[in-house]
CSV table of C-alpha atoms and ligand atoms in Angstrom, one decimal:
chain,number,residue,atom,x,y,z
A,1,MET,CA,16.8,211.2,25.9
A,2,VAL,CA,14.8,210.7,29.1
A,3,ILE,CA,13.5,207.7,30.8
A,4,SER,CA,10.0,208.8,30.1
A,5,GLN,CA,10.5,208.4,26.4
A,6,LEU,CA,11.3,204.8,26.8
A,7,ILE,CA,8.5,204.1,29.5
A,8,GLU,CA,5.9,205.8,27.4
A,9,ARG,CA,6.9,203.1,24.3
A,10,ALA,CA,7.1,200.1,26.9
A,11,ARG,CA,3.4,201.2,28.1
A,12,LYS,CA,2.0,200.6,24.6
A,13,TYR,CA,2.6,196.8,25.0
A,14,LEU,CA,3.5,195.9,28.5
A,15,PRO,CA,1.5,195.6,31.6
A,16,PRO,CA,2.0,198.1,34.4
A,17,ALA,CA,3.7,195.5,36.6
A,18,LYS,CA,6.4,194.9,33.7
A,19,VAL,CA,6.9,198.6,33.1
A,20,ALA,CA,7.8,198.8,36.9
A,21,VAL,CA,10.6,196.3,36.2
A,22,VAL,CA,12.0,198.5,33.4
A,23,GLU,CA,11.8,201.4,35.6
A,24,ASP,CA,13.7,199.8,38.3
A,25,ALA,CA,16.4,198.5,36.2
A,26,TYR,CA,16.8,202.3,34.9
A,27,GLU,CA,17.1,203.7,38.4
A,28,TYR,CA,19.5,201.0,39.2
A,29,ALA,CA,21.7,201.3,35.9
A,30,SER,CA,21.7,205.4,36.2
A,31,ARG,CA,23.1,205.0,39.9
A,32,ALA,CA,25.7,202.6,38.5
A,33,HIS,CA,26.9,204.6,35.8
A,34,ASP,CA,26.7,208.0,37.5
A,35,GLY,CA,29.4,210.3,36.9
A,36,GLN,CA,30.7,208.1,33.7
A,37,MET,CA,30.8,210.1,30.2
A,38,ARG,CA,30.7,208.5,26.9
A,39,LYS,CA,33.0,209.7,24.1
A,40,SER,CA,30.2,211.8,22.7
A,41,GLY,CA,30.1,213.9,25.9
A,42,ASP,CA,26.9,212.6,26.6
A,43,PRO,CA,26.4,210.9,30.4
A,44,TYR,CA,26.9,207.2,30.0
A,45,ILE,CA,23.3,206.3,30.8
A,46,GLU,CA,22.4,207.6,27.7
A,47,HIS,CA,23.7,204.6,25.9
A,48,PRO,CA,21.9,202.0,27.8
A,49,LEU,CA,18.7,203.8,27.5
A,50,GLN,CA,18.8,204.2,23.5
A,51,THR,CA,19.8,200.4,23.4
A,52,ALA,CA,16.7,199.6,25.4
A,53,LEU,CA,14.5,202.0,23.4
A,54,ILE,CA,15.5,200.4,20.2
A,55,LEU,CA,14.1,197.1,21.9
A,56,ALA,CA,11.2,198.6,23.0
A,57,GLU,CA,10.5,199.8,19.4
A,58,LEU,CA,10.8,195.8,18.2
A,59,GLU,CA,8.4,195.1,21.5
A,60,LEU,CA,10.8,192.9,23.2
A,61,ASP,CA,9.8,191.9,26.8
A,62,ALA,CA,10.6,193.5,30.0
A,63,SER,CA,13.5,191.3,31.0
A,64,ALA,CA,15.1,192.1,27.5
A,65,LEU,CA,14.6,195.8,28.4
A,66,ALA,CA,15.9,195.6,32.0
A,67,GLY,CA,18.8,193.5,30.2
A,68,ALA,CA,19.6,196.1,27.9
A,69,LEU,CA,19.5,198.9,30.5
A,70,LEU,CA,22.0,196.8,32.5
A,71,HIS,CA,24.1,195.5,30.0
A,72,ASP,CA,27.3,197.4,30.7
A,73,VAL,CA,27.1,197.7,34.6
A,74,THR,CA,29.3,194.5,35.1
A,75,GLU,CA,31.9,195.4,32.7
A,76,ASN,CA,32.2,199.3,33.3
A,77,CYS,CA,30.8,199.6,37.0
A,78,GLY,CA,32.2,196.5,38.3
A,79,VAL,CA,28.8,195.1,39.6
A,80,PRO,CA,28.8,191.5,40.4
A,81,ILE,CA,26.3,189.2,38.6
A,82,SER,CA,25.3,188.0,41.9
A,83,GLU,CA,23.9,191.3,43.0
A,84,LEU,CA,21.9,191.6,39.7
A,85,GLU,CA,20.4,188.1,40.3
A,86,ALA,CA,19.3,189.1,43.9
A,87,ARG,CA,17.8,192.4,42.8
A,88,PHE,CA,16.5,191.3,39.3
A,89,GLY,CA,16.2,187.7,39.5
A,90,SER,CA,18.1,184.9,37.4
A,91,GLU,CA,16.6,185.5,34.0
A,92,VAL,CA,17.8,189.3,33.7
A,93,ALA,CA,21.2,188.6,35.3
A,94,LYS,CA,21.6,185.7,32.7
A,95,LEU,CA,20.9,188.3,29.8
A,96,VAL,CA,23.3,190.7,31.4
A,97,ASP,CA,26.1,188.0,31.7
A,98,ALA,CA,25.6,186.3,28.4
A,99,THR,CA,25.6,189.8,26.8
A,100,THR,CA,28.7,190.8,28.2
A,101,LYS,CA,30.4,187.2,27.6
A,102,LEU,CA,29.1,187.7,23.8
A,103,GLY,CA,30.6,190.9,23.3
A,104,GLN,CA,34.0,189.7,24.2
A,105,ILE,CA,34.0,186.7,22.0
A,106,SER,CA,32.8,188.4,18.8
A,107,LEU,CA,35.7,190.8,18.9
A,108,GLN,CA,38.0,187.8,18.9
A,109,ALA,CA,36.0,185.7,16.7
A,110,ALA,CA,36.5,188.5,14.0
A,111,GLY,CA,40.3,188.3,14.7
A,112,LEU,CA,40.0,192.0,15.9
A,113,GLN,CA,41.3,193.3,19.3
A,114,PRO,CA,38.8,195.6,21.1
A,115,ALA,CA,41.4,198.3,21.7
A,116,GLY,CA,42.1,199.1,17.6
A,117,GLU,CA,45.5,199.9,18.0
A,118,THR,CA,46.8,196.2,17.5
A,119,ILE,CA,44.9,194.3,15.0
A,120,ARG,CA,45.5,190.4,15.7
A,121,ARG,CA,44.1,187.7,13.6
A,122,GLY,CA,43.1,184.9,15.7
A,123,SER,CA,44.2,181.3,14.6
A,124,GLY,CA,41.8,179.0,12.9
A,125,SER,CA,40.9,177.0,15.9
A,126,GLU,CA,40.8,179.8,18.2
A,127,GLN,CA,38.3,181.3,15.9
A,128,ALA,CA,36.0,178.6,15.4
A,129,GLU,CA,36.1,177.8,19.3
A,130,ASN,CA,34.9,181.4,19.7
A,131,LEU,CA,32.3,181.2,17.1
A,132,ARG,CA,31.2,178.1,18.6
A,133,LYS,CA,30.6,179.8,22.0
A,134,MET,CA,28.9,182.6,20.5
A,135,LEU,CA,26.3,179.8,18.6
A,136,VAL,CA,25.8,178.4,22.4
A,137,ALA,CA,25.0,181.8,23.7
A,138,MET,CA,22.8,182.7,21.0
A,139,ALA,CA,20.8,179.2,21.2
A,140,GLU,CA,20.7,179.7,24.9
A,141,ASP,CA,18.5,182.8,24.6
A,142,LEU,CA,18.0,184.6,21.5
A,143,ARG,CA,17.3,187.9,23.5
A,144,VAL,CA,21.1,188.0,24.1
A,145,VAL,CA,21.6,188.7,20.3
A,146,PHE,CA,19.0,191.4,20.4
A,147,ILE,CA,20.5,193.3,23.1
A,148,LYS,CA,24.0,192.9,21.5
A,149,LEU,CA,22.5,194.1,18.1
A,150,ALA,CA,20.8,197.2,19.6
A,151,ASP,CA,24.0,197.7,21.7
A,152,ARG,CA,26.0,197.8,18.6
A,153,LEU,CA,23.6,200.0,16.6
A,154,HIS,CA,23.7,202.5,19.1
A,155,ASN,CA,27.5,202.4,19.1
A,156,MET,CA,27.4,202.7,15.5
A,157,ARG,CA,25.2,205.8,15.7
A,158,THR,CA,27.9,207.6,17.9
A,159,LEU,CA,30.8,206.3,16.1
A,160,TRP,CA,31.6,209.8,15.2
A,161,ALA,CA,32.8,210.3,18.7
A,162,LEU,CA,35.7,208.0,18.2
A,163,ASP,CA,39.1,208.3,16.4
A,164,GLU,CA,39.6,207.3,12.8
A,165,ALA,CA,41.3,203.8,13.5
A,166,LYS,CA,38.8,202.7,16.1
A,167,GLN,CA,35.8,203.9,13.6
A,168,GLN,CA,37.5,201.4,10.7
A,169,VAL,CA,37.9,198.6,13.1
A,170,ILE,CA,34.1,198.8,14.7
A,171,ALA,CA,32.5,199.5,11.3
A,172,GLY,CA,34.4,196.7,9.8
A,173,GLU,CA,33.5,194.1,12.6
A,174,THR,CA,30.0,195.4,12.6
A,175,LEU,CA,29.5,194.6,8.5
A,176,GLU,CA,31.6,191.4,8.9
A,177,ILE,CA,29.5,189.9,12.1
A,178,TYR,CA,26.5,192.1,13.5
A,179,ALA,CA,24.8,192.9,10.1
A,180,PRO,CA,24.9,189.2,8.8
A,181,LEU,CA,23.7,188.0,11.9
A,182,ALA,CA,20.8,190.5,12.0
A,183,HIS,CA,20.3,189.4,8.5
A,184,ARG,CA,20.0,185.7,9.5
A,185,LEU,CA,17.6,186.4,12.3
A,186,GLY,CA,15.4,188.3,9.7
A,187,ILE,CA,15.8,191.5,11.8
A,188,TRP,CA,15.7,193.7,8.9
A,189,GLU,CA,14.9,196.9,10.6
A,190,LEU,CA,18.3,196.6,12.8
A,191,LYS,CA,20.3,195.2,9.5
A,192,TRP,CA,19.8,198.0,7.1
A,193,GLN,CA,20.4,200.7,9.8
A,194,LEU,CA,23.7,198.7,10.8
A,195,GLU,CA,24.8,198.6,7.1
A,196,ASP,CA,24.0,202.1,6.0
A,197,LEU,CA,26.1,203.1,9.1
A,198,CYS,CA,29.0,200.8,8.1
A,199,PHE,CA,28.9,201.9,4.7
A,200,ARG,CA,29.2,205.9,5.9
A,201,TYR,CA,32.4,205.0,7.8
A,202,LEU,CA,34.0,202.5,5.5
A,203,GLU,CA,33.5,204.1,2.0
A,204,PRO,CA,32.4,207.7,3.0
A,205,GLU,CA,32.9,209.1,-0.6
A,206,ARG,CA,30.7,206.3,-2.3
A,207,TYR,CA,28.0,206.7,0.8
A,208,HIS,CA,27.8,210.4,0.1
A,209,GLU,CA,27.3,210.0,-3.4
A,210,THR,CA,24.7,207.7,-3.0
A,211,ALA,CA,22.8,209.4,-0.6
A,212,GLY,CA,23.0,212.6,-2.8
A,213,LEU,CA,21.7,211.0,-5.6
A,214,LEU,CA,18.7,209.4,-3.5
A,215,ALA,CA,18.0,212.6,-1.6
A,216,ALA,CA,17.4,214.2,-5.0
A,217,LYS,CA,14.3,211.9,-5.2
A,218,ARG,CA,13.3,211.6,-1.5
A,219,GLU,CA,10.3,214.0,-1.6
A,220,HIS,CA,8.7,211.9,-4.4
A,221,ARG,CA,9.5,208.7,-2.9
A,222,GLU,CA,7.0,208.4,0.0
A,223,SER,CA,3.9,209.6,-2.5
A,224,PHE,CA,5.3,207.2,-4.9
A,225,ILE,CA,5.2,204.2,-2.7
A,226,GLY,CA,1.6,205.1,-1.4
A,227,GLU,CA,0.5,205.5,-5.0
A,228,VAL,CA,1.6,202.1,-6.2
A,229,THR,CA,0.6,200.4,-2.9
A,230,ALA,CA,-2.9,202.0,-3.4
A,231,ASP,CA,-3.1,200.8,-7.1
A,232,LEU,CA,-2.1,197.1,-6.0
A,233,ASN,CA,-4.6,197.1,-3.2
A,234,HIS,CA,-7.5,198.2,-5.7
A,235,GLU,CA,-6.6,195.7,-8.2
A,236,PHE,CA,-6.5,192.9,-5.7
A,237,GLN,CA,-9.9,194.0,-4.1
A,238,ARG,CA,-11.3,193.9,-7.4
A,239,VAL,CA,-10.6,190.3,-8.0
A,240,ASP,CA,-11.2,189.3,-4.3
A,241,LEU,CA,-7.7,188.6,-3.5
A,242,VAL,CA,-7.0,188.7,0.2
A,243,ALA,CA,-3.5,190.5,0.3
A,244,GLU,CA,-1.4,192.5,2.4
A,245,VAL,CA,0.7,195.3,0.8
A,246,SER,CA,3.6,197.0,1.9
A,247,GLY,CA,6.4,199.1,0.2
A,248,ARG,CA,9.8,200.6,1.3
A,249,ALA,CA,12.6,202.5,-0.1
A,250,LYS,CA,15.8,200.2,-0.6
A,251,HIS,CA,18.4,201.4,1.8
A,252,LEU,CA,21.7,203.0,0.5
A,253,TYR,CA,24.0,200.4,1.1
A,254,SER,CA,21.9,197.7,-0.9
A,255,ILE,CA,21.6,200.1,-3.8
A,256,TYR,CA,25.2,200.7,-3.8
A,257,ASN,CA,26.0,196.9,-4.0
A,258,LYS,CA,23.6,196.4,-6.7
A,259,MET,CA,25.2,199.4,-8.5
A,260,LYS,CA,28.6,197.4,-8.0
A,261,ALA,CA,27.6,193.9,-8.6
A,262,LYS,CA,25.8,194.8,-11.9
A,263,ARG,CA,28.2,197.6,-13.0
A,264,LYS,CA,25.5,199.9,-13.4
A,265,SER,CA,25.2,203.8,-12.6
A,266,PHE,CA,22.5,204.9,-10.4
A,267,SER,CA,20.0,206.1,-13.1
A,268,GLN,CA,20.6,202.0,-14.3
A,269,VAL,CA,19.7,200.8,-11.0
A,270,MET,CA,16.0,200.2,-11.1
A,271,ASP,CA,15.0,198.5,-8.1
A,272,ILE,CA,15.1,201.4,-5.7
A,273,PHE,CA,11.8,200.5,-4.2
A,274,ALA,CA,10.5,197.1,-3.1
A,275,PHE,CA,7.1,196.1,-2.6
A,276,ARG,CA,5.8,193.1,-0.6
A,277,VAL,CA,2.7,191.4,-1.2
A,278,LEU,CA,1.6,188.8,1.4
A,279,VAL,CA,-1.2,186.1,0.6
A,280,ASP,CA,-2.7,183.1,2.1
A,281,SER,CA,-1.9,180.4,-0.2
A,282,VAL,CA,0.5,179.1,-3.0
A,283,ASP,CA,-2.4,179.7,-5.6
A,284,ASP,CA,-2.8,183.2,-4.5
A,285,CYS,CA,1.0,183.9,-4.8
A,286,TYR,CA,0.7,183.1,-8.5
A,287,ARG,CA,-2.6,185.0,-9.1
A,288,ALA,CA,-0.8,188.0,-7.4
A,289,LEU,CA,1.8,188.1,-9.8
A,290,GLY,CA,-0.3,187.9,-12.8
A,291,MET,CA,-2.1,190.7,-11.4
A,292,VAL,CA,1.3,192.9,-10.9
A,293,HIS,CA,2.5,191.9,-14.3
A,294,SER,CA,-0.9,193.0,-15.8
A,295,LEU,CA,-0.8,196.5,-14.2
A,296,TYR,CA,3.1,197.0,-14.6
A,297,LYS,CA,5.5,196.0,-17.4
A,298,PRO,CA,8.0,193.4,-15.8
A,299,VAL,CA,11.6,193.5,-16.8
A,300,PRO,CA,12.7,190.4,-18.9
A,301,GLY,CA,15.0,188.1,-17.0
A,302,GLU,CA,14.5,189.4,-13.6
A,303,PHE,CA,11.4,187.2,-12.5
A,304,LYS,CA,12.5,184.5,-10.1
A,305,ASP,CA,10.4,181.5,-8.6
A,306,TYR,CA,11.5,180.6,-5.3
A,307,ILE,CA,8.5,178.8,-4.8
A,308,ALA,CA,9.2,176.1,-7.2
A,309,ILE,CA,13.0,176.5,-6.5
A,310,PRO,CA,13.3,177.4,-2.6
A,311,LYS,CA,16.4,179.1,-1.5
A,312,ALA,CA,19.0,176.7,0.4
A,313,ASN,CA,17.4,178.1,3.6
A,314,GLY,CA,14.1,177.1,2.9
A,315,TYR,CA,12.9,180.6,1.7
A,316,GLN,CA,10.0,180.5,-0.6
A,317,SER,CA,8.6,183.4,-2.5
A,318,LEU,CA,7.9,185.0,-6.1
A,319,HIS,CA,10.2,187.9,-7.1
A,320,THR,CA,9.6,190.2,-9.9
A,321,VAL,CA,10.9,193.6,-11.2
A,322,PHE,CA,8.8,196.2,-12.9
A,323,ILE,CA,9.4,199.5,-14.4
A,324,LEU,CA,7.4,202.6,-13.6
A,325,GLN,CA,7.7,206.0,-15.3
A,326,LEU,CA,8.1,208.5,-12.5
A,327,LEU,CA,6.1,211.7,-13.5
A,328,LEU,CA,8.2,214.2,-11.7
B,401,MN,MN1,27.2,199.0,25.6
C-alpha cells in the first residue's frame, strides 16, 4: 500500500493539522526503515503503514496513528526514544516506548520465547509479574493496546511468510493473549479477524472445511441479512418503536467452536447470522423481543435474559435464537 491510502482515510475524520503529524511520522519511519525488508518480501515500511491503516479504520487519533507508524523504529532501527520525543513530543514517544515494552512482556507472559526455537514456560511468579506490567502499561494509555493489536493483526495477515514452527508459536500466542484482550476491550472488529487467522494456522483442516461450508452460502448471505433487517425495521416502525438494527454473519472460528461445544454438524448449527437491536429503554428491549418472537419462530431453550440476570462483567441484554427458512 502507499501512504496516500492512509492519508485519505485519516482526512475523513482528522483536521489538516493532525493529518500533517501522521504524514511527518510516515516520512520519519520510511527513512528509518529504508533498506529493511519483511519476510514477505515487502519493504519494511509496509508493516507500520498497514498497522496505522487498521487504526485509521477504527478512527483513532493522530498520536495513535503516528505511534503505529513509528512502533518498530526503536527496536529495528535503534532510534532512541529521546529522538522521537524531541521530534514528535512526549505523547507519541511514550506510545512507541510502551508498545515496544508491551511486545516484550507479552511474549514472556505466554511463557514463549520470541524466536520460536526454544519454548520456555515462565515460572508462576515470573508470569504474574509480567501480567502485572502488562496491565499497568494498558491502564496508562489504552492506545498502546490498540497499536499492539493492530501490529499483531498485520503480523498474522503475513504469517504465511514464516516457517511452520514460528507460525504455530505466534498463532498460539495470539489466540491465548491478543484475541481475548480484544474481546475484553470490546474491539470485535479486530477480535474476529485475529481468531479466524489463528484458526487457519492452528487447525488448517477444520478451517478449510468450515470455510468451504460457509462459502457455499456466501452469495445468499448478504441479501438474507438485508431482508431480515428490513423486516425488523418495518415491524418496529409500525409500532413506533425506535430501534437500530444491524446484522452480520458470524465468523468462522465462532461457528466452529459452536459445532465443537454442542457436538453438532454444520447443518445443525443454526446461529450463523447474528442480529443486534439497540433500543432506548429496558421496556423497549422486552417489547422488541416480543415483536421478534411474533415475526419468527423462536427456538425453545435458547432464550437468555441477561437483563434480569446480568453477566459477571455487568453485561445486560436479551438473547434469542430463531429459525428462518432460507428459500434458495
Ligand atoms: Mn511491528
